[in-house]
Amino acid sequence: MDAPIVVLDRPQLGENIGFVARAMMNCGLRRLRLVRPRDGWPNPAASAAAAGADAVIEGVEVFDTIEGAVADIHRLYATTARRRGLSTPVLDGEGAAREMRAEAAEGCRLAVLFGREASGLDNDAVALADAIVEFRLDPAFRSLNLAQAVLLVGYGWWCAGPADGRDLRRRGDLPPEDTSPPATKEEMANFFSRLERALAESGFLRHPEKRPRMVRNLRALFTRARPSTAELGALHGIVESLRRGRPGDPPDAA
Amino acid sequence: MDAPIVVLDRPQLGENIGFVARAMMNCGLRRLRLVRPRDGWPNPAASAAAAGADAVIEGVEVFDTIEGAVADIHRLYATTARRRGLSTPVLDGEGAAREMRAEAAEGCRLAVLFGREASGLDNDAVALADAIVEFRLDPAFRSLNLAQAVLLVGYGWWCAGPADGRDLRRRGDLPPEDTSPPATKEEMANFFSRLERALAESGFLRHPEKRPRMVRNLRALFTRARPSTAELGALHGIVESLRRGRPGDPPDAA
């Protein structure tokens, strides 16, 4: 079973990357992806702070965009301390761990996205995610440093593992008879581009000031449905068919 | 109910004391006791690293011995990564959190003892404890830094507490900030009628023998997204906008 991949958006201090690597090793996580690390990569400060977590440091992959870093991912979790006005479901640490175990058991490739030390994740990044993870912490003091947030995710994952023999069933499974694999983030991104282009053409997105929010909400809605690859194909077909309209000469439209 | 007191045996780096204070604040812990901190007390490096956890730093108590620091404690827990050949019971993080909650509810004053950064607790210190806490972590890499060990204790304590009113665990609950009510079955049925009519007109449902199955699968997909009434309104708008297409004269479709 593949453990979740950790994705850090624009991490600033190399030391923090090293601490993240340690926290990952504590919990059996090995794969770390960095999106535009401020001080470049490799980073000696990261290696020094990793103190033994070499397996993580040596395998680090670097990306230019979050979209690139999650292109091959089936289920993406975003950690955030603030609500975003998105319809994306919010899970606590335990709920997220349970879901991740169940999804990994189904063969999904998972990733967890963490924002910058100072500012966290942008709304656009959060909107990419299937679920938001919000830890149960004292509401009076919710600010966690980066490595500690990674530790809570990893610890949840590890403790929810098979050794505990817990019930991994969850709601929101793929429809049992649909044997098509879940859509990847790249496939979802392609669908969103096409949908948004069609909606721009048709005039649905005609108010520029409302557009970013409408687009985010639509993405959250379709992400929530967790379409399979086959279902996504049907959605592409629907957009195309509706866009082309009557010229398609449907035989059954009496 | 009194939260556990954190006791650090001979902490070395002031920075680590500050990080411990932050982790405590995250989890509703306020009382920190230090046994012979290497650099004395107060320690400016600790205050700087505490970054807002002033309530903990200002209340720090300093002791000469572990025995003195735990004199008024009813139940003492010791955290350690190594077994000691002691007959002291060993609990995992979750088990320790459950016990602590039960004991605190009975009016016990609790403390959790953490060893030095490099070497952990002496056997003599561990022998003072009523129970040992050993976290479930990857056996191949068990070394946790001090603040992270404190975070796992505190997080367990906080999560084992009374629910904070928001149940984040159930997947697919209504989006927290979307105040629009969930769509009723009747509203869903109206949307499906309209979508299916549009798809029949556009030719997407042109094969009569495939149609019942396609319709069922589409209904399942949109049902799984659990749209709110507002989101359903947006979906109606999308279908209508795509169906009408360019003739609708969209201002932004150049």
PDB file of C-alpha atoms in Angstrom, chain A residues 15 19 21-23 25-30 50-54 77 82-95 98-99 103 130-131 134-145 147-149 151-152 155 158-159 163-164 166 170-175 177 195 198-207 211 217-218 220-222 224-228 231-239 241-246 248-253, chain B residues 15 19-30 50-54 92-94 134-145 147-152 155-156 158-159 162-178 195 197-208 211 213-214 217-218 220-222 224-228 231-246 248-254:
ATOM      1  CA  GLU A  15      15.660  23.727   7.941  1.00  0.00           C
ATOM      2  CA  PHE A  19      12.271  18.739   9.866  1.00  0.00           C
ATOM      3  CA  ALA A  21      11.632  14.853   6.220  1.00  0.00           C
ATOM      4  CA  ARG A  22      12.195  13.637   9.785  1.00  0.00           C
ATOM      5  CA  ALA A  23       8.523  13.774  10.645  1.00  0.00           C
ATOM      6  CA  MET A  25      10.282   9.115   8.373  1.00  0.00           C
ATOM      7  CA  ASN A  26       8.724   8.771  11.829  1.00  0.00           C
ATOM      8  CA  CYS A  27       5.481   7.800  10.159  1.00  0.00           C
ATOM      9  CA  GLY A  28       6.567   5.667   7.245  1.00  0.00           C
ATOM     10  CA  LEU A  29       6.178   8.379   4.592  1.00  0.00           C
ATOM     11  CA  ARG A  30       8.973   8.530   2.021  1.00  0.00           C
ATOM     12  CA  ALA A  50      16.922  16.034   8.325  1.00  0.00           C
ATOM     13  CA  ALA A  51      19.338  14.255  10.697  1.00  0.00           C
ATOM     14  CA  GLY A  52      19.052  10.769   9.350  1.00  0.00           C
ATOM     15  CA  ALA A  53      16.003  11.112   7.157  1.00  0.00           C
ATOM     16  CA  ASP A  54      18.222  10.712   4.108  1.00  0.00           C
ATOM     17  CA  TYR A  77      -5.831  16.554   0.644  1.00  0.00           C
ATOM     18  CA  ARG A  82      -8.813  28.633   7.939  1.00  0.00           C
ATOM     19  CA  ARG A  83     -12.145  27.930   6.281  1.00  0.00           C
ATOM     20  CA  ARG A  84     -12.288  29.159   2.716  1.00  0.00           C
ATOM     21  CA  GLY A  85     -15.890  29.512   1.764  1.00  0.00           C
ATOM     22  CA  LEU A  86     -15.448  26.455  -0.441  1.00  0.00           C
ATOM     23  CA  SER A  87     -17.787  23.523  -0.558  1.00  0.00           C
ATOM     24  CA  THR A  88     -14.872  21.082  -0.309  1.00  0.00           C
ATOM     25  CA  PRO A  89     -15.501  18.622   2.534  1.00  0.00           C
ATOM     26  CA  VAL A  90     -13.569  19.214   5.747  1.00  0.00           C
ATOM     27  CA  LEU A  91     -12.171  16.279   7.715  1.00  0.00           C
ATOM     28  CA  ASP A  92     -10.393  16.138  11.037  1.00  0.00           C
ATOM     29  CA  GLY A  93      -7.083  14.314  11.319  1.00  0.00           C
ATOM     30  CA  GLU A  94      -8.644  11.004  12.251  1.00  0.00           C
ATOM     31  CA  GLY A  95     -11.269  11.158   9.531  1.00  0.00           C
ATOM     32  CA  ARG A  98      -9.295   6.700   7.778  1.00  0.00           C
ATOM     33  CA  GLU A  99     -10.159   7.904   4.292  1.00  0.00           C
ATOM     34  CA  GLU A 103      -8.372   5.000  -0.683  1.00  0.00           C
ATOM     35  CA  ASP A 130     -10.751  16.524  -2.713  1.00  0.00           C
ATOM     36  CA  ALA A 131     -10.834  17.267   0.991  1.00  0.00           C
ATOM     37  CA  GLU A 134      -8.379  20.646   9.682  1.00  0.00           C
ATOM     38  CA  PHE A 135      -6.834  19.323  12.882  1.00  0.00           C
ATOM     39  CA  ARG A 136      -8.685  19.424  16.150  1.00  0.00           C
ATOM     40  CA  LEU A 137      -6.654  21.993  18.046  1.00  0.00           C
ATOM     41  CA  ASP A 138      -7.383  24.714  20.559  1.00  0.00           C
ATOM     42  CA  PRO A 139      -9.286  27.319  18.520  1.00  0.00           C
ATOM     43  CA  ALA A 140      -7.482  30.002  20.535  1.00  0.00           C
ATOM     44  CA  PHE A 141      -4.096  28.972  19.101  1.00  0.00           C
ATOM     45  CA  ARG A 142      -4.317  27.032  15.876  1.00  0.00           C
ATOM     46  CA  SER A 143      -1.048  27.984  14.211  1.00  0.00           C
ATOM     47  CA  LEU A 144       1.109  24.871  13.689  1.00  0.00           C
ATOM     48  CA  ASN A 145       4.543  24.965  12.192  1.00  0.00           C
ATOM     49  CA  ALA A 147       6.870  20.006  10.340  1.00  0.00           C
ATOM     50  CA  GLN A 148       4.279  19.669  13.082  1.00  0.00           C
ATOM     51  CA  ALA A 149       1.436  19.747  10.587  1.00  0.00           C
ATOM     52  CA  LEU A 151       3.744  15.020  11.755  1.00  0.00           C
ATOM     53  CA  LEU A 152       0.032  15.104  12.600  1.00  0.00           C
ATOM     54  CA  TYR A 155       0.959  10.056  12.657  1.00  0.00           C
ATOM     55  CA  TRP A 158       0.503   5.459  10.618  1.00  0.00           C
ATOM     56  CA  CYS A 159      -1.884   4.873  13.532  1.00  0.00           C
ATOM     57  CA  ALA A 163      -1.705  -3.022  12.883  1.00  0.00           C
ATOM     58  CA  ASP A 164      -4.652  -1.379  14.544  1.00  0.00           C
ATOM     59  CA  ARG A 166      -9.626  -0.698  12.586  1.00  0.00           C
ATOM     60  CA  ARG A 170     -16.003   4.895   4.552  1.00  0.00           C
ATOM     61  CA  ARG A 171     -18.767   6.641   2.720  1.00  0.00           C
ATOM     62  CA  GLY A 172     -18.259   8.080  -0.699  1.00  0.00           C
ATOM     63  CA  ASP A 173     -16.684   5.013  -2.224  1.00  0.00           C
ATOM     64  CA  LEU A 174     -16.612   4.746  -5.939  1.00  0.00           C
ATOM     65  CA  PRO A 175     -19.778   3.136  -7.239  1.00  0.00           C
ATOM     66  CA  GLU A 177     -19.827  -1.629 -10.302  1.00  0.00           C
ATOM     67  CA  LEU A 195     -15.805  23.251 -19.099  1.00  0.00           C
ATOM     68  CA  ALA A 198     -17.240  26.364 -22.917  1.00  0.00           C
ATOM     69  CA  LEU A 199     -18.864  28.419 -20.168  1.00  0.00           C
ATOM     70  CA  ALA A 200     -16.836  31.482 -21.136  1.00  0.00           C
ATOM     71  CA  GLU A 201     -17.987  31.083 -24.733  1.00  0.00           C
ATOM     72  CA  SER A 202     -21.592  30.572 -23.788  1.00  0.00           C
ATOM     73  CA  GLY A 203     -21.647  33.626 -21.563  1.00  0.00           C
ATOM     74  CA  PHE A 204     -22.185  31.815 -18.264  1.00  0.00           C
ATOM     75  CA  LEU A 205     -18.968  33.331 -16.878  1.00  0.00           C
ATOM     76  CA  ARG A 206     -19.659  36.786 -18.244  1.00  0.00           C
ATOM     77  CA  HIS A 207     -19.088  38.752 -15.005  1.00  0.00           C
ATOM     78  CA  ARG A 211     -15.635  34.476 -12.269  1.00  0.00           C
ATOM     79  CA  ASN A 217     -17.085  26.532  -6.583  1.00  0.00           C
ATOM     80  CA  LEU A 218     -17.695  24.536  -9.760  1.00  0.00           C
ATOM     81  CA  ALA A 220     -15.211  21.943  -5.759  1.00  0.00           C
ATOM     82  CA  LEU A 221     -18.606  20.561  -6.803  1.00  0.00           C
ATOM     83  CA  PHE A 222     -17.232  18.249  -9.495  1.00  0.00           C
ATOM     84  CA  ARG A 224     -16.662  16.226  -4.600  1.00  0.00           C
ATOM     85  CA  ALA A 225     -18.381  13.814  -6.966  1.00  0.00           C
ATOM     86  CA  ARG A 226     -15.047  11.930  -7.355  1.00  0.00           C
ATOM     87  CA  PRO A 227     -15.656  10.926 -10.945  1.00  0.00           C
ATOM     88  CA  SER A 228     -14.006   7.865 -12.406  1.00  0.00           C
ATOM     89  CA  GLU A 231     -17.490   9.261 -15.811  1.00  0.00           C
ATOM     90  CA  LEU A 232     -15.189  12.108 -16.660  1.00  0.00           C
ATOM     91  CA  GLY A 233     -15.360  10.965 -20.266  1.00  0.00           C
ATOM     92  CA  ALA A 234     -19.145  11.189 -20.058  1.00  0.00           C
ATOM     93  CA  LEU A 235     -18.916  14.701 -18.601  1.00  0.00           C
ATOM     94  CA  HIS A 236     -16.650  15.774 -21.464  1.00  0.00           C
ATOM     95  CA  GLY A 237     -19.215  14.333 -23.841  1.00  0.00           C
ATOM     96  CA  ILE A 238     -22.029  16.215 -22.150  1.00  0.00           C
ATOM     97  CA  VAL A 239     -20.265  19.560 -22.331  1.00  0.00           C
ATOM     98  CA  SER A 241     -22.823  17.779 -26.885  1.00  0.00           C
ATOM     99  CA  LEU A 242     -24.616  20.644 -25.169  1.00  0.00           C
ATOM    100  CA  ARG A 243     -22.201  23.144 -26.646  1.00  0.00           C
ATOM    101  CA  ARG A 244     -22.686  21.888 -30.177  1.00  0.00           C
ATOM    102  CA  GLY A 245     -26.416  21.683 -29.638  1.00  0.00           C
ATOM    103  CA  ARG A 246     -29.104  20.810 -32.183  1.00  0.00           C
ATOM    104  CA  GLY A 248     -25.855  17.206 -33.873  1.00  0.00           C
ATOM    105  CA  ASP A 249     -29.222  16.006 -35.253  1.00  0.00           C
ATOM    106  CA  PRO A 250     -30.263  13.709 -32.440  1.00  0.00           C
ATOM    107  CA  PRO A 251     -32.420  10.889 -33.757  1.00  0.00           C
ATOM    108  CA  ASP A 252     -34.502  10.706 -30.590  1.00  0.00           C
ATOM    109  CA  ALA A 253     -35.323  14.413 -30.134  1.00  0.00           C
TER     110      ALA A 253
ATOM    111  CA  GLU B  15      14.535  27.322  21.185  1.00  0.00           C
ATOM    112  CA  PHE B  19       8.613  25.209  20.426  1.00  0.00           C
ATOM    113  CA  VAL B  20       7.287  23.073  23.290  1.00  0.00           C
ATOM    114  CA  ALA B  21       5.314  26.074  24.553  1.00  0.00           C
ATOM    115  CA  ARG B  22       3.739  26.532  21.110  1.00  0.00           C
ATOM    116  CA  ALA B  23       2.811  22.867  20.832  1.00  0.00           C
ATOM    117  CA  MET B  24       1.236  23.049  24.292  1.00  0.00           C
ATOM    118  CA  MET B  25      -0.849  26.086  23.332  1.00  0.00           C
ATOM    119  CA  ASN B  26      -2.094  24.272  20.219  1.00  0.00           C
ATOM    120  CA  CYS B  27      -3.586  21.623  22.463  1.00  0.00           C
ATOM    121  CA  GLY B  28      -4.912  23.592  25.399  1.00  0.00           C
ATOM    122  CA  LEU B  29      -2.005  22.819  27.756  1.00  0.00           C
ATOM    123  CA  ARG B  30      -0.766  25.772  29.811  1.00  0.00           C
ATOM    124  CA  ALA B  50       7.452  30.594  21.547  1.00  0.00           C
ATOM    125  CA  ALA B  51       5.987  33.078  19.053  1.00  0.00           C
ATOM    126  CA  GLY B  52       2.778  33.913  20.819  1.00  0.00           C
ATOM    127  CA  ALA B  53       2.692  31.169  23.407  1.00  0.00           C
ATOM    128  CA  ASP B  54       3.348  33.760  26.084  1.00  0.00           C
ATOM    129  CA  ASP B  92       0.260   4.086  23.093  1.00  0.00           C
ATOM    130  CA  GLY B  93      -0.699   7.711  22.505  1.00  0.00           C
ATOM    131  CA  GLU B  94      -4.394   7.030  22.223  1.00  0.00           C
ATOM    132  CA  GLU B 134       5.277   5.011  23.598  1.00  0.00           C
ATOM    133  CA  PHE B 135       3.924   6.445  20.361  1.00  0.00           C
ATOM    134  CA  ARG B 136       3.069   4.275  17.408  1.00  0.00           C
ATOM    135  CA  LEU B 137       5.738   5.295  14.928  1.00  0.00           C
ATOM    136  CA  ASP B 138       7.763   3.571  12.259  1.00  0.00           C
ATOM    137  CA  PRO B 139      10.093   1.259  14.231  1.00  0.00           C
ATOM    138  CA  ALA B 140      12.796   2.029  11.659  1.00  0.00           C
ATOM    139  CA  PHE B 141      12.867   5.717  12.665  1.00  0.00           C
ATOM    140  CA  ARG B 142      11.449   6.417  16.112  1.00  0.00           C
ATOM    141  CA  SER B 143      13.442   9.476  17.123  1.00  0.00           C
ATOM    142  CA  LEU B 144      11.101  12.439  17.685  1.00  0.00           C
ATOM    143  CA  ASN B 145      12.288  15.872  18.604  1.00  0.00           C
ATOM    144  CA  ALA B 147       8.415  19.636  20.649  1.00  0.00           C
ATOM    145  CA  GLN B 148       7.014  16.936  18.399  1.00  0.00           C
ATOM    146  CA  ALA B 149       6.759  14.487  21.278  1.00  0.00           C
ATOM    147  CA  VAL B 150       4.947  17.168  23.288  1.00  0.00           C
ATOM    148  CA  LEU B 151       2.649  17.834  20.327  1.00  0.00           C
ATOM    149  CA  LEU B 152       1.653  14.168  20.074  1.00  0.00           C
ATOM    150  CA  TYR B 155      -2.930  16.397  20.458  1.00  0.00           C
ATOM    151  CA  GLY B 156      -4.014  13.077  21.935  1.00  0.00           C
ATOM    152  CA  TRP B 158      -7.157  17.466  23.051  1.00  0.00           C
ATOM    153  CA  CYS B 159      -8.747  14.996  20.638  1.00  0.00           C
ATOM    154  CA  PRO B 162     -15.383  16.573  24.654  1.00  0.00           C
ATOM    155  CA  ALA B 163     -16.354  17.201  21.051  1.00  0.00           C
ATOM    156  CA  ASP B 164     -16.071  20.854  20.193  1.00  0.00           C
ATOM    157  CA  GLY B 165     -19.493  21.024  18.642  1.00  0.00           C
ATOM    158  CA  ARG B 166     -18.390  20.722  15.065  1.00  0.00           C
ATOM    159  CA  ASP B 167     -18.385  17.162  13.885  1.00  0.00           C
ATOM    160  CA  LEU B 168     -15.810  17.122  11.142  1.00  0.00           C
ATOM    161  CA  ARG B 169     -15.727  13.382  10.791  1.00  0.00           C
ATOM    162  CA  ARG B 170     -18.655  12.617   8.605  1.00  0.00           C
ATOM    163  CA  ARG B 171     -17.652  12.675   5.000  1.00  0.00           C
ATOM    164  CA  GLY B 172     -19.885  14.564   2.695  1.00  0.00           C
ATOM    165  CA  ASP B 173     -21.560  16.700   5.280  1.00  0.00           C
ATOM    166  CA  LEU B 174     -22.945  19.901   4.024  1.00  0.00           C
ATOM    167  CA  PRO B 175     -20.225  22.291   3.082  1.00  0.00           C
ATOM    168  CA  PRO B 176     -19.527  24.227   6.293  1.00  0.00           C
ATOM    169  CA  GLU B 177     -19.733  27.721   4.884  1.00  0.00           C
ATOM    170  CA  ASP B 178     -22.291  27.141   2.170  1.00  0.00           C
ATOM    171  CA  LEU B 195     -30.457  17.725 -18.053  1.00  0.00           C
ATOM    172  CA  ARG B 197     -34.159  16.650 -21.929  1.00  0.00           C
ATOM    173  CA  ALA B 198     -31.227  18.820 -23.006  1.00  0.00           C
ATOM    174  CA  LEU B 199     -29.070  15.770 -23.656  1.00  0.00           C
ATOM    175  CA  ALA B 200     -31.818  14.117 -25.666  1.00  0.00           C
ATOM    176  CA  GLU B 201     -32.141  17.250 -27.768  1.00  0.00           C
ATOM    177  CA  SER B 202     -28.417  17.554 -28.297  1.00  0.00           C
ATOM    178  CA  GLY B 203     -28.036  13.955 -29.347  1.00  0.00           C
ATOM    179  CA  PHE B 204     -25.980  12.775 -26.406  1.00  0.00           C
ATOM    180  CA  LEU B 205     -28.623  10.182 -25.511  1.00  0.00           C
ATOM    181  CA  ARG B 206     -29.232   9.085 -29.079  1.00  0.00           C
ATOM    182  CA  HIS B 207     -28.841   5.318 -28.546  1.00  0.00           C
ATOM    183  CA  PRO B 208     -32.109   4.165 -26.970  1.00  0.00           C
ATOM    184  CA  ARG B 211     -30.037   5.419 -22.522  1.00  0.00           C
ATOM    185  CA  ARG B 213     -27.949   3.011 -18.081  1.00  0.00           C
ATOM    186  CA  MET B 214     -26.400   6.337 -19.056  1.00  0.00           C
ATOM    187  CA  ASN B 217     -24.969   6.691 -14.102  1.00  0.00           C
ATOM    188  CA  LEU B 218     -25.338  10.438 -14.549  1.00  0.00           C
ATOM    189  CA  ALA B 220     -25.512   8.660  -9.497  1.00  0.00           C
ATOM    190  CA  LEU B 221     -22.646  10.996 -10.330  1.00  0.00           C
ATOM    191  CA  PHE B 222     -24.533  14.195  -9.532  1.00  0.00           C
ATOM    192  CA  ARG B 224     -22.804  11.746  -5.094  1.00  0.00           C
ATOM    193  CA  ALA B 225     -21.744  15.384  -5.215  1.00  0.00           C
ATOM    194  CA  ARG B 226     -24.623  16.215  -2.792  1.00  0.00           C
ATOM    195  CA  PRO B 227     -25.244  19.655  -4.259  1.00  0.00           C
ATOM    196  CA  SER B 228     -26.828  22.413  -2.231  1.00  0.00           C
ATOM    197  CA  GLU B 231     -25.195  24.708  -6.463  1.00  0.00           C
ATOM    198  CA  LEU B 232     -28.095  23.031  -8.188  1.00  0.00           C
ATOM    199  CA  GLY B 233     -29.138  26.450  -9.414  1.00  0.00           C
ATOM    200  CA  ALA B 234     -25.672  26.902 -10.899  1.00  0.00           C
ATOM    201  CA  LEU B 235     -25.916  23.516 -12.607  1.00  0.00           C
ATOM    202  CA  HIS B 236     -29.281  24.488 -14.123  1.00  0.00           C
ATOM    203  CA  GLY B 237     -27.646  27.670 -15.371  1.00  0.00           C
ATOM    204  CA  ILE B 238     -24.770  25.743 -16.901  1.00  0.00           C
ATOM    205  CA  VAL B 239     -27.008  23.372 -18.791  1.00  0.00           C
ATOM    206  CA  GLU B 240     -29.132  26.251 -20.048  1.00  0.00           C
ATOM    207  CA  SER B 241     -26.143  28.375 -20.998  1.00  0.00           C
ATOM    208  CA  LEU B 242     -24.396  25.565 -22.860  1.00  0.00           C
ATOM    209  CA  ARG B 243     -27.626  24.580 -24.577  1.00  0.00           C
ATOM    210  CA  ARG B 244     -28.361  28.082 -25.823  1.00  0.00           C
ATOM    211  CA  GLY B 245     -24.719  28.533 -26.785  1.00  0.00           C
ATOM    212  CA  ARG B 246     -23.370  31.474 -28.713  1.00  0.00           C
ATOM    213  CA  GLY B 248     -27.031  34.027 -26.143  1.00  0.00           C
ATOM    214  CA  ASP B 249     -24.587  36.788 -27.063  1.00  0.00           C
ATOM    215  CA  PRO B 250     -22.086  36.416 -24.281  1.00  0.00           C
ATOM    216  CA  PRO B 251     -20.220  39.682 -23.749  1.00  0.00           C
ATOM    217  CA  ASP B 252     -16.914  37.963 -23.002  1.00  0.00           C
ATOM    218  CA  ALA B 253     -16.834  35.453 -25.851  1.00  0.00           C
ATOM    219  CA  ALA B 254     -14.612  37.450 -28.148  1.00  0.00           C
TER     220      ALA B 254
END
